[in-house]
RNA sequence: GCCCGAGUGGCGGAAUGGCAGACGCAGCGGACUCAAAAUCCGCCGUUCGAAAGGACAUGUGGGUUCGAGUCCCACCUCGGGCACCA
């Protein structure tokens, strides 16, 4: 970090150097704070100023808020934050009331782990880290409304996180209305007989039994089900936090499937709406498809196969191939396996099940693809044709998906085909493949998938033979299945319910206590927040990472005084046991954008009027939600899925008017940087590496270069503070944005920073006399040419900023300034426009120049210039003249010349005549204002 | 294996189907200077040519079109997501 040109001793006193930039920046940052420049008024409530809001359109511009790491901001943060700040400042200058602020996602593992190591309470570390990051953010000149900043660990904030949890706890999903409703409405339906209880006769139930019935319906519920137990972390984790190879995404420890009593959230009931409402959102297709993939909706049918042990139900996406089902396969854990297994097969089945149980889900999926399985000895009836087909078990069928059982159609499914070949099971052709391989499956090399006429697919009441399309055959089969009671069209999802409890310390306590029957009770709203109790034992009990049979032990379990409480929850004062779990880190980030709207409201998490103003559906946003949300793609499923779910519950319960939290979402790229490994593969300090003739050495030893995400682990991180100290924040902002488009990952190059630094120096020099510091403007009015360049720049910059193309917006400003430089300075009558155009990008310099140009109020609300259309059209246009697509000449023609005239002038051109050699052209294409192409 | 996204100078990157390489870095030349730095002016895809000018150029191969970096098909490479999901 020493590539900045060191100013020579005789450098002019008022040159825009890193030192001057910092002096200017600190001064304006103080000024903005003192003047409360960026405070955005609300329609109502503590931050309300109805007259200031009246008649102004709004923009809600949002960043994914950071975790306050002890290392401070990394370069990826300013990348996104600078983009939103430029956009926010631009929108303010075009008349919008802009809500733009920043909070901290401050619960979570790192602070807790640090506490375990050092004994420092996580609150202390968190507060220090937040203070440091606030300082860094301020230094970048981000135009946040400081009053709206939140911290998820603040009791005044997590009080509402707990409150929302209770809203979800006290809600159920009505499958008919497809929405969440309050639990007392369910109770009323049971009372009136409108709905029947699942566990018995409601009227005859005891209060405890009724409570248990209701608990089964809640959107937040305690369940004893397979969860991801991570002994290395000492806690359970959500499906979304487990990597493909079965390890925790934090810490990279093994994760085991274990049955445990844990809090779950019924996100699966929202699967359809979470998929369908993606249509309303302005998100990239890539992101939408990641969400769709994760939810994994697949449409098909459930089909019942009868056996002596009872009905075996399968899920299939290809009911049309039922006639080709020649065997069945159950997951080894399937409950019917015991009763299906014949005495002769009992030993083989038991051995296989033992082997399968010893392997966890992830090993099973990772191991070789060679099919294994064992015959149960029993047969089931194919409902289509009455055929008796053998029932096998095999570990390629997973208990956790569909029904844990499949019908095998080897002619149409490659896995079933492989299995049939391995165990010599019959393969019946039910389509005549279009690739000419014929219907003798003994000659097939693989399964056939696709549209082809059906054969051998008829019974007395259903005839698919001759049907040519899969879709058609599916729908006929589905109809037949339900008419004959053999099954029904069904949709299944990959998405599982969300595991919501963690056995950690640094998180939100659950506002829940248990009675003597172990039934959960919500604590009343006035008792919120349930404060996280103090302790000096922050760690859960952790275990050997491979000890699958260990049991979680939360830090809160140890606090006996805290765990037991006396309360009157309606049945008189009784003793209750507190829930000792904490919420996952995602809880606080599920709704923080809503708290920004009304951060100091003591009566509600957000006032409905404020929510409707900032986030309600309006204009072309039917979903409502933040107008712009910028952040990393690593949250594509986790945070974005969870917060959409919470938002929809709040919507259903009438607390918010927006259907979705984030209307437009933009994923920024990563900052990459060169990283170097020595011959052992260990990363070396990237800033100590020497380059010569394309080879790289570190301390004399050869190292290899690669590019990777900038960060501590690759030893190639540069802190934003370093760049601010060397060049100033305005230069850093411009560099980050000028490097390339916001969504692209790009390598950081120290040597390139100087490009935008020189640009700022040239702007400065065009307005300020470097030796004296006096303003120096050209007295004569701007020429027609200069005005045209200016207006083209205005139009261009607006266009680029509207579309978040900051790199090209900056390029256009550079072009305009280069034009001024060639004039020898800035004509006095265009100086204001230049500075206002620059203001969103380099706000400190712009404020400084604005003041020096004689303005007394902040440039923040100075109107962004509007291009005069008359200045955008030229008098004359230069047309390239192509012959057969190659440019052979150029002609200059009046801008309003008719196409015929342009053609005549082009044909008369010497070079064109020479190239044509007297031949008449076959065809001439004139594109008005663009070009001429002559086809010879 | 499936689903996305991307391949353009030495480098980062620009280009509503219409002059490929805006802008910046690096490099080269010039002015200023005793000199250097800084600044300002100019050049800067490859190749043939003294020049004028020509040929070739947007991962590869086809196609559509008067015209393709851009649209279509196939393939290659890289990045990301999912993965025995029935």
Tab-separated table of N, CA and C in Angstrom, chain A residues 378-451:
chain	number	residue	atom	x	y	z
A	378	UNK	N	-41.362	-60.042	-0.232
A	378	UNK	CA	-42.792	-59.811	-0.444
A	378	UNK	C	-43.056	-59.108	-1.779
A	379	UNK	N	-44.335	-59.148	-2.149
A	379	UNK	CA	-44.768	-58.537	-3.403
A	379	UNK	C	-45.897	-57.554	-3.124
A	380	UNK	N	-46.038	-56.592	-4.021
A	380	UNK	CA	-47.160	-55.654	-3.924
A	380	UNK	C	-47.874	-55.654	-5.275
A	381	UNK	N	-49.071	-55.096	-5.280
A	381	UNK	CA	-49.891	-55.144	-6.498
A	381	UNK	C	-49.812	-53.815	-7.242
A	382	UNK	N	-49.424	-53.893	-8.516
A	382	UNK	CA	-49.456	-52.697	-9.350
A	382	UNK	C	-50.919	-52.390	-9.657
A	383	UNK	N	-51.410	-51.239	-9.203
A	383	UNK	CA	-52.847	-50.964	-9.332
A	383	UNK	C	-53.294	-50.849	-10.795
A	384	UNK	N	-52.393	-50.643	-11.706
A	384	UNK	CA	-52.778	-50.469	-13.100
A	384	UNK	C	-53.141	-51.797	-13.745
A	385	UNK	N	-52.330	-52.826	-13.445
A	385	UNK	CA	-52.498	-54.069	-14.191
A	385	UNK	C	-52.562	-55.302	-13.282
A	386	UNK	N	-52.630	-55.081	-11.984
A	386	UNK	CA	-52.764	-56.198	-11.060
A	386	UNK	C	-51.527	-57.054	-10.910
A	387	UNK	N	-50.457	-56.676	-11.584
A	387	UNK	CA	-49.234	-57.475	-11.513
A	387	UNK	C	-48.645	-57.494	-10.099
A	388	UNK	N	-48.107	-58.653	-9.696
A	388	UNK	CA	-47.417	-58.767	-8.420
A	388	UNK	C	-45.962	-58.372	-8.650
A	389	UNK	N	-45.516	-57.340	-7.996
A	389	UNK	CA	-44.134	-56.887	-8.233
A	389	UNK	C	-43.340	-56.947	-6.938
A	390	UNK	N	-42.072	-57.357	-7.015
A	390	UNK	CA	-41.267	-57.538	-5.818
A	390	UNK	C	-40.968	-56.215	-5.124
A	391	UNK	N	-40.878	-56.274	-3.793
A	391	UNK	CA	-40.563	-55.087	-2.992
A	391	UNK	C	-39.158	-55.240	-2.425
A	392	UNK	N	-38.310	-54.299	-2.729
A	392	UNK	CA	-36.916	-54.299	-2.275
A	392	UNK	C	-36.697	-53.152	-1.299
A	393	UNK	N	-35.570	-53.217	-0.592
A	393	UNK	CA	-35.110	-52.007	0.088
A	393	UNK	C	-33.744	-51.639	-0.496
A	394	UNK	N	-33.480	-50.334	-0.543
A	394	UNK	CA	-32.190	-49.875	-1.062
A	394	UNK	C	-31.932	-48.491	-0.524
A	395	UNK	N	-30.668	-48.168	-0.333
A	395	UNK	CA	-30.366	-46.873	0.293
A	395	UNK	C	-30.418	-45.717	-0.693
A	396	UNK	N	-30.672	-46.015	-1.980
A	396	UNK	CA	-30.825	-44.858	-2.882
A	396	UNK	C	-32.197	-44.234	-2.726
A	397	UNK	N	-33.049	-44.874	-1.993
A	397	UNK	CA	-34.333	-44.257	-1.656
A	397	UNK	C	-34.196	-43.646	-0.260
A	398	UNK	N	-34.542	-42.366	-0.163
A	398	UNK	CA	-34.316	-41.615	1.073
A	398	UNK	C	-35.620	-41.482	1.842
A	399	UNK	N	-35.580	-41.760	3.120
A	399	UNK	CA	-36.781	-41.663	3.937
A	399	UNK	C	-37.266	-40.216	4.014
A	400	UNK	N	-36.359	-39.287	3.867
A	400	UNK	CA	-36.713	-37.883	4.075
A	400	UNK	C	-37.358	-37.197	2.885
A	401	UNK	N	-37.537	-37.897	1.788
A	401	UNK	CA	-38.150	-37.230	0.640
A	401	UNK	C	-39.338	-38.033	0.152
A	402	UNK	N	-40.395	-37.344	-0.263
A	402	UNK	CA	-41.597	-38.029	-0.729
A	402	UNK	C	-42.143	-38.897	0.396
A	403	UNK	N	-42.434	-40.166	0.097
A	403	UNK	CA	-42.996	-41.050	1.110
A	403	UNK	C	-41.972	-42.058	1.607
A	404	UNK	N	-40.741	-41.978	1.130
A	404	UNK	CA	-39.727	-42.950	1.537
A	404	UNK	C	-39.855	-44.264	0.789
A	405	UNK	N	-40.686	-44.249	-0.238
A	405	UNK	CA	-40.864	-45.455	-1.049
A	405	UNK	C	-41.060	-45.023	-2.489
A	406	UNK	N	-40.572	-45.835	-3.421
A	406	UNK	CA	-40.778	-45.496	-4.827
A	406	UNK	C	-41.311	-46.708	-5.570
A	407	UNK	N	-41.995	-46.405	-6.667
A	407	UNK	CA	-42.245	-47.457	-7.637
A	407	UNK	C	-41.095	-47.343	-8.631
A	408	UNK	N	-40.557	-48.489	-9.030
A	408	UNK	CA	-39.424	-48.434	-9.939
A	408	UNK	C	-39.896	-48.691	-11.356
A	409	UNK	N	-39.574	-47.733	-12.238
A	409	UNK	CA	-39.924	-47.872	-13.646
A	409	UNK	C	-38.614	-47.872	-14.417
A	410	UNK	N	-37.977	-49.022	-14.515
A	410	UNK	CA	-36.618	-49.066	-15.048
A	410	UNK	C	-36.506	-48.603	-16.496
A	411	UNK	N	-37.597	-48.708	-17.275
A	411	UNK	CA	-37.476	-48.287	-18.677
A	411	UNK	C	-37.387	-46.765	-18.789
A	412	UNK	N	-37.816	-46.043	-17.745
A	412	UNK	CA	-37.888	-44.598	-17.888
A	412	UNK	C	-37.101	-43.815	-16.854
A	413	UNK	N	-36.378	-44.505	-15.972
A	413	UNK	CA	-35.610	-43.813	-14.935
A	413	UNK	C	-34.250	-44.484	-14.825
A	414	UNK	N	-33.204	-43.707	-14.962
A	414	UNK	CA	-31.865	-44.287	-15.047
A	414	UNK	C	-31.473	-45.021	-13.760
A	415	UNK	N	-31.861	-44.481	-12.599
A	415	UNK	CA	-31.484	-45.151	-11.349
A	415	UNK	C	-32.164	-46.502	-11.236
A	416	UNK	N	-33.461	-46.515	-11.601
A	416	UNK	CA	-34.198	-47.769	-11.559
A	416	UNK	C	-33.632	-48.745	-12.591
A	417	UNK	N	-33.239	-48.222	-13.730
A	417	UNK	CA	-32.645	-49.041	-14.786
A	417	UNK	C	-31.360	-49.700	-14.281
A	418	UNK	N	-30.503	-48.885	-13.636
A	418	UNK	CA	-29.249	-49.420	-13.086
A	418	UNK	C	-29.533	-50.519	-12.066
A	419	UNK	N	-30.527	-50.267	-11.218
A	419	UNK	CA	-30.863	-51.210	-10.157
A	419	UNK	C	-31.398	-52.526	-10.758
A	420	UNK	N	-32.262	-52.383	-11.769
A	420	UNK	CA	-32.853	-53.569	-12.404
A	420	UNK	C	-31.770	-54.411	-13.076
A	421	UNK	N	-30.844	-53.750	-13.745
A	421	UNK	CA	-29.769	-54.477	-14.421
A	421	UNK	C	-28.907	-55.206	-13.397
A	422	UNK	N	-28.574	-54.529	-12.305
A	422	UNK	CA	-27.691	-55.114	-11.309
A	422	UNK	C	-28.330	-56.355	-10.695
A	423	UNK	N	-29.652	-56.327	-10.458
A	423	UNK	CA	-30.303	-57.432	-9.766
A	423	UNK	C	-31.209	-58.246	-10.690
A	424	UNK	N	-31.014	-58.069	-12.004
A	424	UNK	CA	-31.749	-58.859	-12.996
A	424	UNK	C	-33.261	-58.809	-12.788
A	425	UNK	N	-33.781	-57.620	-12.563
A	425	UNK	CA	-35.222	-57.443	-12.432
A	425	UNK	C	-35.788	-57.091	-13.811
A	426	UNK	N	-37.071	-57.405	-14.023
A	426	UNK	CA	-37.649	-57.173	-15.351
A	426	UNK	C	-37.729	-55.676	-15.698
A	427	UNK	N	-37.563	-55.400	-16.973
A	427	UNK	CA	-37.695	-54.033	-17.486
A	427	UNK	C	-38.735	-54.071	-18.593
A	428	UNK	N	-39.887	-53.447	-18.347
A	428	UNK	CA	-40.950	-53.462	-19.350
A	428	UNK	C	-40.962	-52.142	-20.102
A	429	UNK	N	-41.016	-52.191	-21.417
A	429	UNK	CA	-41.097	-50.962	-22.201
A	429	UNK	C	-42.534	-50.496	-22.226
A	430	UNK	N	-42.769	-49.236	-21.941
A	430	UNK	CA	-44.126	-48.715	-22.024
A	430	UNK	C	-44.219	-47.528	-22.975
A	431	UNK	N	-43.085	-47.199	-23.598
A	431	UNK	CA	-43.127	-46.225	-24.688
A	431	UNK	C	-42.301	-46.804	-25.836
A	432	UNK	N	-42.632	-46.430	-27.053
A	432	UNK	CA	-41.826	-46.843	-28.196
A	432	UNK	C	-40.866	-45.697	-28.487
A	433	UNK	N	-39.615	-45.823	-28.035
A	433	UNK	CA	-38.699	-44.680	-28.087
A	433	UNK	C	-38.561	-44.097	-29.485
A	434	UNK	N	-38.470	-42.796	-29.543
A	434	UNK	CA	-38.395	-42.096	-30.823
A	434	UNK	C	-37.023	-42.205	-31.458
A	435	UNK	N	-36.036	-42.737	-30.710
A	435	UNK	CA	-34.699	-42.827	-31.294
A	435	UNK	C	-34.464	-44.172	-32.001
A	436	UNK	N	-35.521	-44.946	-32.170
A	436	UNK	CA	-35.416	-46.142	-32.990
A	436	UNK	C	-34.777	-47.341	-32.317
A	437	UNK	N	-34.628	-47.331	-31.015
A	437	UNK	CA	-33.983	-48.453	-30.336
A	437	UNK	C	-34.917	-49.647	-30.169
A	438	UNK	N	-36.205	-49.413	-30.414
A	438	UNK	CA	-37.167	-50.507	-30.327
A	438	UNK	C	-37.640	-50.754	-28.907
A	439	UNK	N	-38.539	-51.718	-28.736
A	439	UNK	CA	-39.151	-51.952	-27.430
A	439	UNK	C	-38.586	-53.180	-26.737
A	440	UNK	N	-37.533	-53.795	-27.294
A	440	UNK	CA	-36.881	-54.924	-26.622
A	440	UNK	C	-35.852	-54.368	-25.648
A	441	UNK	N	-36.233	-54.251	-24.362
A	441	UNK	CA	-35.384	-53.548	-23.402
A	441	UNK	C	-34.088	-54.281	-23.099
A	442	UNK	N	-34.003	-55.578	-23.459
A	442	UNK	CA	-32.758	-56.299	-23.189
A	442	UNK	C	-31.606	-55.702	-23.999
A	443	UNK	N	-31.935	-54.968	-25.059
A	443	UNK	CA	-30.882	-54.389	-25.904
A	443	UNK	C	-30.566	-52.945	-25.495
A	444	UNK	N	-31.318	-52.390	-24.523
A	444	UNK	CA	-31.133	-50.974	-24.186
A	444	UNK	C	-29.859	-50.762	-23.359
A	445	UNK	N	-29.218	-49.628	-23.605
A	445	UNK	CA	-28.037	-49.281	-22.817
A	445	UNK	C	-28.415	-48.372	-21.647
A	446	UNK	N	-29.539	-47.687	-21.794
A	446	UNK	CA	-29.966	-46.812	-20.711
A	446	UNK	C	-31.475	-46.634	-20.771
A	447	UNK	N	-32.019	-45.940	-19.789
A	447	UNK	CA	-33.450	-45.687	-19.750
A	447	UNK	C	-33.806	-44.654	-20.816
A	448	UNK	N	-35.066	-44.685	-21.248
A	448	UNK	CA	-35.521	-43.684	-22.219
A	448	UNK	C	-36.408	-42.660	-21.517
A	449	UNK	N	-36.059	-41.378	-21.685
A	449	UNK	CA	-36.836	-40.311	-21.063
A	449	UNK	C	-37.290	-39.345	-22.140
A	450	UNK	N	-38.573	-39.122	-22.232
A	450	UNK	CA	-39.044	-38.116	-23.176
A	450	UNK	C	-40.407	-38.474	-23.734
A	451	UNK	N	-40.877	-37.626	-24.656
A	451	UNK	CA	-42.153	-37.870	-25.322
A	451	UNK	C	-41.986	-38.983	-26.343
